Tab-separated table of C-alpha atoms in Angstrom:
chain	number	residue	atom	x	y	z
A	1	MET	CA	-130.630	-127.445	128.580
A	2	LEU	CA	-134.182	-128.461	128.074
A	3	SER	CA	-135.467	-131.506	129.883
A	4	LEU	CA	-138.118	-133.355	127.965
A	5	THR	CA	-140.252	-136.086	129.497
A	6	LEU	CA	-141.978	-138.388	127.047
A	7	ASN	CA	-144.971	-140.351	128.346
A	8	SER	CA	-145.080	-143.522	126.328
A	9	SER	CA	-148.318	-145.486	126.197
A	10	THR	CA	-149.676	-148.333	124.136
A	11	PRO	CA	-151.200	-146.936	120.934
A	12	THR	CA	-154.949	-147.479	120.720
A	13	SER	CA	-157.289	-147.468	117.763
A	14	THR	CA	-160.888	-146.318	117.912
A	15	PHE	CA	-163.453	-148.195	115.792
A	16	LEU	CA	-166.920	-146.863	115.014
A	17	SER	CA	-169.479	-149.683	115.117
A	18	SER	CA	-172.970	-149.709	113.701
A	19	PRO	CA	-175.611	-152.414	113.977
A	20	LEU	CA	-176.127	-154.696	111.010
A	21	PRO	CA	-179.461	-154.137	109.294
A	22	ASN	CA	-182.189	-156.664	109.920
A	23	HIS	CA	-183.974	-157.800	106.789
A	24	HIS	CA	-187.160	-159.631	107.697
A	25	HIS	CA	-188.508	-160.078	104.129
A	26	HIS	CA	-186.091	-162.805	103.090
A	27	THR	CA	-183.630	-165.279	104.456
A	28	THR	CA	-180.183	-165.906	103.034
A	29	THR	CA	-178.634	-169.329	103.356
A	30	ILE	CA	-174.841	-169.543	103.369
A	31	LYS	CA	-173.052	-172.843	102.854
A	32	LEU	CA	-169.867	-173.298	104.828
A	33	HIS	CA	-167.203	-175.393	103.160
A	34	ARG	CA	-165.222	-177.075	105.885
A	35	LYS	CA	-161.577	-177.629	105.189
A	36	PRO	CA	-159.344	-180.038	107.038
A	37	ILE	CA	-157.273	-178.418	109.739
A	38	SER	CA	-153.596	-178.438	108.948
A	39	SER	CA	-150.907	-178.485	111.604
A	40	ALA	CA	-148.983	-175.999	109.496
A	41	ILE	CA	-151.344	-173.202	110.410
A	42	ILE	CA	-151.385	-173.887	114.116
A	43	PRO	CA	-149.416	-171.011	115.661
A	44	LYS	CA	-146.230	-171.954	117.394
A	45	GLU	CA	-145.663	-171.151	121.012
A	46	PRO	CA	-144.175	-167.670	121.343
A	47	LYS	CA	-140.487	-167.502	122.166
A	48	PRO	CA	-139.725	-166.327	125.665
A	49	PRO	CA	-138.611	-162.678	125.727
A	50	GLN	CA	-134.865	-162.163	125.584
A	51	LYS	CA	-133.273	-160.994	128.810
A	52	LEU	CA	-131.791	-157.551	128.353
A	53	TYR	CA	-130.067	-157.531	131.726
A	54	GLN	CA	-126.881	-159.539	131.782
A	55	PRO	CA	-125.498	-160.154	135.287
A	56	PHE	CA	-121.861	-159.487	136.072
A	57	ARG	CA	-119.561	-162.339	135.152
A	58	PRO	CA	-115.878	-162.482	136.030
A	59	PRO	CA	-113.526	-162.918	133.060
A	60	PRO	CA	-112.297	-166.379	132.092
A	61	SER	CA	-109.428	-167.412	134.301
A	62	GLN	CA	-105.936	-167.521	132.835
A	63	SER	CA	-104.420	-168.667	136.101
A	64	PRO	CA	-103.739	-172.375	136.618
A	65	ILE	CA	-105.741	-174.156	139.302
A	66	PRO	CA	-103.394	-175.436	142.038
A	67	PRO	CA	-103.035	-179.240	142.204
A	68	GLN	CA	-104.819	-179.500	145.566
A	69	TYR	CA	-108.024	-178.068	144.043
A	70	ARG	CA	-108.120	-179.814	140.662
A	71	ASN	CA	-110.047	-182.970	141.647
A	72	LEU	CA	-112.635	-181.320	143.883
A	73	ASP	CA	-116.325	-181.491	143.024
A	74	THR	CA	-118.601	-178.442	142.953
A	75	ALA	CA	-119.604	-178.661	146.618
A	76	GLU	CA	-115.999	-178.972	147.725
A	77	ARG	CA	-114.918	-176.015	145.588
A	78	LEU	CA	-117.696	-173.918	147.054
A	79	ASP	CA	-116.521	-174.909	150.521
A	80	VAL	CA	-112.990	-173.741	149.671
A	81	LEU	CA	-114.310	-170.357	148.574
A	82	THR	CA	-116.703	-170.016	151.512
A	83	ASN	CA	-114.034	-170.710	154.112
A	84	ARG	CA	-111.149	-169.100	152.171
A	85	LEU	CA	-109.131	-172.310	152.420
A	86	GLY	CA	-105.756	-171.202	151.155
A	87	LEU	CA	-104.223	-168.027	149.763
A	88	TRP	CA	-106.427	-165.718	147.688
A	89	TYR	CA	-104.560	-166.278	144.413
A	90	GLU	CA	-104.842	-170.059	144.915
A	91	TYR	CA	-108.625	-170.263	145.222
A	92	ALA	CA	-109.403	-167.347	142.852
A	93	PRO	CA	-109.074	-169.598	139.718
A	94	LEU	CA	-111.957	-171.712	141.054
A	95	ILE	CA	-114.470	-168.906	140.406
A	96	PRO	CA	-114.634	-168.819	136.562
A	97	PRO	CA	-115.261	-172.597	136.162
A	98	LEU	CA	-118.163	-172.383	138.604
A	99	ILE	CA	-119.646	-169.504	136.591
A	100	GLN	CA	-119.177	-171.445	133.355
A	101	GLU	CA	-120.982	-174.426	134.871
A	102	GLY	CA	-124.066	-172.239	135.265
A	103	LEU	CA	-123.753	-170.917	138.789
A	104	ASP	CA	-124.981	-167.336	138.777
A	105	PRO	CA	-122.539	-164.781	140.292
A	106	SER	CA	-125.254	-163.545	142.640
A	107	ALA	CA	-125.857	-167.111	143.792
A	108	LEU	CA	-122.126	-167.514	144.292
A	109	ASP	CA	-122.242	-164.366	146.397
A	110	GLU	CA	-125.029	-165.806	148.552
A	111	ILE	CA	-123.246	-169.128	149.036
A	112	THR	CA	-119.676	-167.950	149.593
A	113	GLY	CA	-120.088	-164.350	150.726
A	114	ILE	CA	-117.815	-163.132	147.899
A	115	SER	CA	-119.513	-160.217	146.126
A	116	GLY	CA	-119.491	-159.837	142.359
A	117	ALA	CA	-116.993	-156.977	142.495
A	118	GLU	CA	-114.708	-158.989	144.780
A	119	GLN	CA	-114.985	-161.986	142.458
A	120	ASN	CA	-113.717	-159.776	139.647
A	121	ARG	CA	-110.831	-158.401	141.726
A	122	LEU	CA	-109.784	-161.892	142.797
A	123	VAL	CA	-109.804	-163.342	139.275
A	124	VAL	CA	-108.071	-160.368	137.642
A	125	GLY	CA	-105.608	-159.999	140.523
A	126	ALA	CA	-104.655	-163.667	140.217
A	127	GLN	CA	-104.055	-163.192	136.489
A	128	VAL	CA	-101.824	-160.177	137.151
A	129	ARG	CA	-99.892	-162.117	139.781
A	130	GLU	CA	-99.398	-165.004	137.342
A	131	SER	CA	-97.976	-162.560	134.787
A	132	LEU	CA	-95.545	-161.317	137.460
A	133	VAL	CA	-94.430	-164.899	138.074
A	134	GLN	CA	-93.925	-165.405	134.345
A	135	SER	CA	-91.905	-162.145	134.227
A	136	GLY	CA	-89.496	-163.478	136.851
A	137	VAL	CA	-90.435	-161.127	139.691
A	138	ASP	CA	-88.526	-162.036	142.847
A	139	ASP	CA	-90.148	-163.995	145.676
A	140	GLU	CA	-89.767	-161.141	148.158
A	141	THR	CA	-91.936	-158.889	145.991
A	142	LEU	CA	-94.531	-161.619	145.434
A	143	ALA	CA	-94.695	-162.285	149.168
A	144	PHE	CA	-95.949	-158.742	149.760
A	145	TYR	CA	-99.127	-159.554	147.803
A	146	GLU	CA	-99.999	-162.775	149.612
A	147	ASN	CA	-102.357	-161.048	152.027
A	148	GLY	CA	-104.870	-158.671	150.481
A	149	GLY	CA	-102.856	-158.242	147.315
A	150	ALA	CA	-105.783	-158.690	144.933
A	151	GLU	CA	-106.884	-155.052	145.269
A	152	LEU	CA	-103.367	-153.753	144.627
A	153	LEU	CA	-102.664	-155.962	141.629
A	154	TYR	CA	-106.097	-155.268	140.169
A	155	GLU	CA	-105.157	-151.578	139.831
A	156	ILE	CA	-102.198	-152.338	137.541
A	157	ARG	CA	-104.142	-154.694	135.260
A	158	LEU	CA	-103.997	-152.334	132.261
A	159	LEU	CA	-100.202	-152.062	132.244
A	160	SER	CA	-97.904	-154.149	130.085
A	161	ALA	CA	-96.020	-157.104	131.580
A	162	THR	CA	-92.825	-155.057	131.919
A	163	GLN	CA	-94.673	-152.124	133.489
A	164	ARG	CA	-96.511	-154.442	135.875
A	165	ALA	CA	-93.272	-155.941	137.121
A	166	ALA	CA	-91.680	-152.531	137.745
A	167	ALA	CA	-94.829	-151.127	139.347
A	168	ALA	CA	-95.365	-154.194	141.542
A	169	LYS	CA	-91.802	-154.010	142.844
A	170	TYR	CA	-92.076	-150.288	143.588
A	171	MET	CA	-95.436	-150.733	145.354
A	172	ALA	CA	-94.047	-153.555	147.473
A	173	GLU	CA	-90.978	-151.556	148.461
A	174	ASN	CA	-93.139	-148.606	149.539
A	175	ARG	CA	-96.023	-150.687	150.932
A	176	PHE	CA	-98.708	-149.061	148.797
A	177	GLU	CA	-102.415	-148.857	149.535
A	178	PRO	CA	-104.989	-149.504	146.742
A	179	GLY	CA	-105.596	-145.771	146.201
A	180	GLU	CA	-101.891	-145.152	145.752
A	181	ALA	CA	-101.671	-148.073	143.335
A	182	ASN	CA	-104.454	-146.584	141.230
A	183	GLU	CA	-102.620	-143.239	141.125
A	184	LEU	CA	-99.386	-144.909	140.036
A	185	ALA	CA	-101.120	-146.900	137.287
A	186	ARG	CA	-102.855	-143.779	135.957
A	187	SER	CA	-99.585	-141.850	135.843
A	188	ILE	CA	-97.919	-144.606	133.808
A	189	LYS	CA	-100.811	-144.863	131.346
A	190	ASP	CA	-101.085	-141.086	131.017
A	191	PHE	CA	-97.386	-140.365	130.480
A	192	PRO	CA	-97.177	-141.143	126.701
A	193	ARG	CA	-100.208	-138.937	126.037
A	194	ARG	CA	-98.382	-135.962	127.527
A	195	ARG	CA	-95.610	-136.069	124.959
A	196	GLY	CA	-94.629	-132.504	124.126
A	197	ASP	CA	-95.687	-131.070	127.482
A	198	ARG	CA	-93.083	-128.937	129.175
A	199	GLY	CA	-90.416	-131.017	130.899
A	200	TRP	CA	-91.717	-134.312	129.453
A	201	ASP	CA	-88.346	-135.247	127.912
A	202	SER	CA	-86.636	-134.991	131.302
A	203	PHE	CA	-88.619	-137.898	132.765
A	204	ASP	CA	-87.923	-141.586	132.058
A	205	TYR	CA	-90.996	-143.519	130.905
A	206	THR	CA	-89.437	-146.870	131.824
A	207	LEU	CA	-89.368	-145.858	135.491
A	208	PRO	CA	-92.740	-145.857	137.292
A	209	THR	CA	-91.299	-143.404	139.789
A	210	ASP	CA	-90.575	-140.866	137.048
A	211	CYS	CA	-94.090	-141.260	135.651
A	212	LEU	CA	-95.524	-140.573	139.097
A	213	ALA	CA	-93.168	-137.632	139.573
A	214	PHE	CA	-94.242	-136.148	136.231
A	215	MET	CA	-97.901	-136.351	137.276
A	216	TYR	CA	-97.110	-134.440	140.488
A	217	TYR	CA	-95.050	-131.959	138.450
A	218	ARG	CA	-98.011	-131.319	136.141
A	219	GLN	CA	-100.276	-130.801	139.131
A	220	ALA	CA	-97.803	-128.250	140.456
A	221	LEU	CA	-97.874	-126.270	137.210
A	222	GLU	CA	-101.670	-126.189	137.290
A	223	ASN	CA	-101.666	-124.764	140.824
A	224	ARG	CA	-101.413	-121.005	141.234
A	225	ASP	CA	-101.137	-121.117	145.020
A	226	SER	CA	-97.401	-120.829	145.702
A	227	GLU	CA	-97.402	-122.979	148.848
A	228	LEU	CA	-99.412	-125.789	147.274
A	229	ARG	CA	-97.345	-125.502	144.123
A	230	VAL	CA	-94.074	-125.897	146.007
A	231	ALA	CA	-95.534	-128.784	148.030
A	232	ALA	CA	-96.444	-130.613	144.802
A	233	LEU	CA	-92.968	-129.983	143.366
A	234	GLU	CA	-91.310	-131.291	146.518
A	235	LYS	CA	-93.553	-134.366	146.345
A	236	ALA	CA	-92.489	-134.869	142.717
A	237	LEU	CA	-88.836	-134.533	143.689
A	238	SER	CA	-89.224	-137.071	146.490
A	239	VAL	CA	-90.402	-139.817	144.102
A	240	ALA	CA	-88.361	-138.947	140.989
A	241	GLU	CA	-85.630	-141.480	140.251
A	242	SER	CA	-83.711	-140.410	137.144
A	243	ASP	CA	-81.083	-137.696	137.413
A	244	ASN	CA	-82.661	-135.674	134.593
A	245	ALA	CA	-86.049	-135.635	136.315
A	246	LYS	CA	-84.516	-134.598	139.629
A	247	ALA	CA	-82.522	-131.834	137.939
A	248	TRP	CA	-85.575	-130.484	136.124
A	249	ILE	CA	-87.748	-130.396	139.236
A	250	THR	CA	-84.909	-128.853	141.262
A	251	LYS	CA	-84.595	-126.022	138.728
A	252	GLU	CA	-88.311	-125.437	139.056
A	253	LEU	CA	-88.068	-125.319	142.832
A	254	ASP	CA	-85.012	-123.091	142.944
A	255	GLY	CA	-86.437	-120.687	140.385
A	256	ASN	CA	-83.035	-119.630	139.105
A	257	GLU	CA	-82.832	-121.190	135.650
A	258	GLY	CA	-83.829	-119.569	132.399
A	259	ASP	CA	-85.559	-122.634	130.995
A	260	ALA	CA	-87.598	-123.516	134.066
A	261	GLU	CA	-91.226	-122.540	134.425
A	262	GLY	CA	-93.352	-121.066	137.181
A	263	GLN	CA	-92.675	-120.170	140.796
A	264	GLY	CA	-89.680	-121.269	142.822
A	265	ARG	CA	-89.357	-121.795	146.557
A	266	ASP	CA	-89.149	-118.042	147.124
A	267	GLY	CA	-92.288	-117.366	145.103
A	268	GLY	CA	-90.327	-115.694	142.302
A	269	ILE	CA	-91.467	-115.921	138.709
A	270	VAL	CA	-89.108	-117.698	136.340
A	271	ASP	CA	-89.130	-116.935	132.630
A	272	GLY	CA	-92.304	-114.844	133.068
A	273	VAL	CA	-94.537	-117.915	132.694
A	274	LYS	CA	-97.139	-117.798	135.401
A	275	VAL	CA	-100.262	-119.056	133.658
A	276	PRO	CA	-100.462	-122.851	133.335
A	277	VAL	CA	-100.960	-124.230	129.835
A	278	VAL	CA	-102.484	-127.709	129.943
A	279	ARG	CA	-103.667	-130.167	127.342
A	280	LEU	CA	-106.898	-131.991	128.046
A	281	ASN	CA	-106.479	-135.721	128.243
A	282	LEU	CA	-108.839	-137.937	126.276
A	283	GLY	CA	-111.636	-138.921	128.635
A	284	GLU	CA	-110.369	-136.620	131.401
A	285	ILE	CA	-113.706	-134.850	131.806
A	286	ALA	CA	-115.582	-138.140	131.958
A	287	GLU	CA	-113.270	-139.363	134.733
A	288	ALA	CA	-113.394	-136.117	136.728
A	289	THR	CA	-115.377	-136.270	139.966
A	290	VAL	CA	-115.912	-132.474	139.962
A	291	VAL	CA	-116.261	-130.265	136.888
A	292	ALA	CA	-116.706	-126.567	136.148
A	293	VAL	CA	-119.188	-125.150	133.615
A	294	LEU	CA	-118.263	-121.802	132.042
A	295	PRO	CA	-119.793	-119.593	129.311
A	296	VAL	CA	-117.860	-119.459	126.040
A	297	CYS	CA	-117.200	-116.401	123.867
A	298	GLY	CA	-115.751	-116.120	120.395
A	299	ALA	CA	-112.443	-114.391	119.786
A	300	GLY	CA	-113.724	-112.480	116.766
A	301	ASP	CA	-116.576	-110.545	118.380
A	302	ARG	CA	-114.407	-107.563	119.390
A	303	GLY	CA	-115.057	-108.140	123.067
A	304	LYS	CA	-118.837	-107.743	122.919
A	305	GLU	CA	-119.601	-111.257	124.136
A	306	VAL	CA	-116.985	-111.007	126.885
A	307	ALA	CA	-118.864	-108.049	128.338
A	308	GLU	CA	-122.313	-109.603	127.896
A	309	ALA	CA	-121.616	-113.152	129.104
A	310	PRO	CA	-123.313	-114.174	132.383
A	311	TRP	CA	-121.480	-113.224	135.552
A	312	GLU	CA	-123.472	-115.373	137.929
A	313	TYR	CA	-123.943	-119.113	137.381
A	314	ALA	CA	-123.832	-122.013	139.789
A	315	GLY	CA	-124.979	-125.588	140.252
A	316	LYS	CA	-128.098	-125.818	142.377
A	317	GLY	CA	-130.276	-128.576	143.768
A	318	ASP	CA	-129.553	-132.235	144.342
A	319	PHE	CA	-128.531	-132.715	140.717
A	320	GLY	CA	-126.285	-129.637	140.505
A	321	MET	CA	-128.222	-128.096	137.611
A	322	VAL	CA	-126.458	-124.998	136.324
A	323	GLU	CA	-128.501	-121.822	136.568
A	324	ALA	CA	-127.309	-118.552	135.043
A	325	GLU	CA	-128.553	-114.999	135.425
A	326	LYS	CA	-129.288	-114.834	131.694
A	327	ASP	CA	-129.599	-117.134	128.706
A	328	TRP	CA	-126.374	-117.995	126.913
A	329	ALA	CA	-125.765	-120.053	123.807
A	330	ARG	CA	-122.396	-121.724	124.398
A	331	TRP	CA	-120.982	-123.404	127.498
A	332	VAL	CA	-117.973	-125.633	128.096
A	333	VAL	CA	-117.283	-128.261	130.764
A	334	LEU	CA	-113.756	-128.410	132.190
A	335	PRO	CA	-112.190	-130.440	134.998
A	336	ALA	CA	-112.262	-128.544	138.287
A	337	TRP	CA	-108.610	-127.513	138.159
A	338	GLU	CA	-107.655	-125.207	140.999
A	339	PRO	CA	-107.151	-122.057	138.824
A	340	VAL	CA	-110.653	-122.587	137.418
A	341	VAL	CA	-112.311	-123.280	140.764
A	342	LYS	CA	-110.786	-120.137	142.291
A	343	VAL	CA	-112.739	-117.956	139.852
A	344	LYS	CA	-115.847	-117.536	141.970
A	345	ARG	CA	-117.646	-114.960	139.804
A	346	GLY	CA	-117.242	-113.537	136.333
A	347	GLY	CA	-115.295	-116.372	134.795
A	348	VAL	CA	-115.520	-116.688	131.026
A	349	VAL	CA	-113.843	-118.780	128.331
A	350	VAL	CA	-112.600	-117.227	125.093
A	351	ALA	CA	-112.217	-119.673	122.206
A	352	PHE	CA	-109.299	-118.886	119.900
A	353	SER	CA	-109.066	-120.782	116.628
A	354	ASP	CA	-105.296	-120.254	116.480
A	355	ALA	CA	-102.876	-120.740	119.386
A	356	ARG	CA	-100.548	-118.165	117.838
A	357	ALA	CA	-102.819	-115.468	119.263
A	358	LEU	CA	-100.958	-115.954	122.544
A	359	PRO	CA	-97.603	-114.287	123.316
A	360	TRP	CA	-95.235	-117.198	122.732
A	361	ARG	CA	-92.682	-117.810	120.067
A	362	VAL	CA	-93.674	-119.535	116.857
A	363	LYS	CA	-90.294	-120.016	115.208
A	364	ARG	CA	-90.556	-123.792	115.263
A	365	TRP	CA	-94.267	-124.293	115.772
A	366	TYR	CA	-96.486	-122.832	113.057
A	367	LYS	CA	-99.251	-125.394	113.137
A	368	GLU	CA	-102.644	-123.939	113.988
A	369	GLU	CA	-104.414	-125.353	117.025
A	370	PRO	CA	-107.575	-124.113	118.737
A	371	ILE	CA	-107.283	-123.191	122.403
A	372	LEU	CA	-109.511	-122.065	125.244
A	373	VAL	CA	-108.431	-119.158	127.452
A	374	VAL	CA	-110.115	-118.982	130.875
A	375	VAL	CA	-110.412	-115.373	132.039
A	376	ASP	CA	-111.327	-113.855	135.396
A	377	ARG	CA	-113.267	-110.662	134.528
A	378	GLU	CA	-113.237	-109.411	138.112
A	379	ARG	CA	-109.456	-108.925	137.945
A	380	LYS	CA	-109.191	-106.316	135.200
A	381	GLU	CA	-106.418	-104.168	136.582
A	382	VAL	CA	-102.992	-104.742	135.009
A	383	VAL	CA	-100.851	-105.324	138.082
A	384	ALA	CA	-98.280	-108.072	137.548
A	385	ASP	CA	-95.597	-107.677	134.906
A	386	ASP	CA	-95.467	-111.438	134.571
A	387	GLY	CA	-99.253	-111.832	134.367
A	388	PHE	CA	-101.318	-112.429	131.239
A	389	TYR	CA	-104.345	-110.315	130.371
A	390	LEU	CA	-107.141	-110.394	127.795
A	391	VAL	CA	-107.273	-107.140	125.821
A	392	LEU	CA	-108.924	-105.669	122.754
A	393	SER	CA	-106.159	-104.622	120.393
A	394	GLU	CA	-106.857	-103.277	116.895
A	395	ASP	CA	-110.461	-104.566	117.051
A	396	GLU	CA	-109.177	-108.035	117.894
A	397	LEU	CA	-109.077	-110.002	121.133
A	398	LYS	CA	-105.544	-110.877	122.208
A	399	VAL	CA	-103.624	-112.052	125.256
A	400	GLU	CA	-100.783	-109.773	126.352
A	401	ARG	CA	-98.216	-109.811	129.114
A	402	GLY	CA	-98.581	-107.264	131.873
A	403	VAL	CA	-95.179	-105.708	131.180
A	404	ALA	CA	-96.086	-105.142	127.518
A	405	LEU	CA	-99.359	-103.471	128.461
A	406	LYS	CA	-97.638	-101.194	130.989
A	407	GLU	CA	-95.156	-100.098	128.335
A	408	LYS	CA	-98.154	-99.029	126.229
A	409	GLY	CA	-99.643	-97.135	129.171
A	410	LYS	CA	-102.595	-99.501	129.628
A	411	ILE	CA	-103.666	-100.099	133.207
A	412	GLU	CA	-106.924	-102.002	132.641
A	413	SER	CA	-107.833	-105.115	130.651
A	414	LEU	CA	-110.911	-107.222	129.976
A	415	GLY	CA	-109.733	-109.699	132.594
A	416	SER	CA	-106.799	-111.754	133.884
A	417	VAL	CA	-105.968	-115.062	132.230
A	418	VAL	CA	-105.942	-117.929	134.754
A	419	ILE	CA	-105.297	-120.978	132.536
A	420	VAL	CA	-104.936	-121.934	128.871
A	421	VAL	CA	-106.462	-125.227	127.711
A	422	ARG	CA	-105.339	-127.147	124.653
A	423	PRO	CA	-107.575	-129.790	123.005
A	424	PRO	CA	-107.097	-133.526	123.576
A	425	ARG	CA	-105.307	-135.445	120.877
A	426	GLU	CA	-103.484	-138.717	120.391
A	427	ASP	CA	-100.890	-137.486	117.884
A	428	THR	CA	-98.519	-135.305	119.884
A	429	GLU	CA	-95.858	-134.694	117.282
A	430	ASN	CA	-94.717	-131.122	116.595
A	431	GLU	CA	-95.590	-129.956	120.087
A	432	PHE	CA	-94.100	-126.918	121.767
A	433	ALA	CA	-90.423	-127.154	122.479
A	434	GLU	CA	-88.824	-125.361	125.414
A	435	GLU	CA	-87.445	-122.574	123.251
A	436	ASP	CA	-90.918	-121.780	121.877
A	437	TRP	CA	-91.657	-119.748	125.001
A	438	GLU	CA	-90.623	-116.157	125.374
């Protein structure tokens, strides 16, 4: 990437001046015709420049102001906020009217000690709590959020009223912290986007516990370390609520069912599926705190680019700028999933225009879809029967199972496949069904 710095400066014009000639032999008289000055030509005062910076403002309050605060003047309302006179959801509705009356949020911060971010959490949290009241949530659940509940309720602000009620009850029962609340809310919002992913139908979307369990289940499938994988599956099983979800995760853990996927408790491979296949979520890269940058090769180059792609590349300096041992045209940014991060050297991405290039069944799924295959070029030897390997077959790049390659007498490949990435999409119809896998 080239970094260009543009030095902007005020454009200047250069004028060449020459003295006016002096003519001493005659004098020219010029009559000036004075015209009356009109107010129409007097320039108006310039408008003050528009402020580009707009300070943070909490959203308009949708929560009713409690009766004890309704007749207070501005000074008295500020005193309530400064001294936190009452419960947080009682005085939170006082903030938006003060902002609307012209009090700047930063000034409100200086007077009351409530920062702009906290003002937002209080106002939004109070709105969420009011929606829980309107949904008929029991008093015992609401009581859990009386002290410090604004941060928890703020995290579930994007959920529907029904989802908020279920999530709030579950968080109260398990005494959640704000970080846990954020994780629960993300799992509920993400669940519909994962339609078609393996095991998705076994989890109940109406249960926040099942949504959370499915997120842990997905994390398990993306983890190649057997111990961490089993730990994630056990965590998923501990929070799953529906019988179908528990049964599906149990089959995965036991590793003794033909339709389960991945490693069981004993580290055995079930159904020969060892490589995780994940679909990128919309905005997932933007939300990732750590990412991986890998060189990309085309599937139709007969393996030439795979051999020539850079082997050494890493983020350096305070800004993590990626430096490679050689120039390369195409790179891709992926979330730092564990299988990707474990490839320390020689990782490369092969872009296939058609997912049918991989060894899975296509009886029911014939729709073309581009995919990215992440390959570890340092692990070329064909060792595991259940592994997947990138090979050059009939002048074409393909992915083959280890057992198939051994039957052909091949003991070396272009590299081991560590993960397959599918593109983000909103329409998830016609996804892989369970029987699509070999």
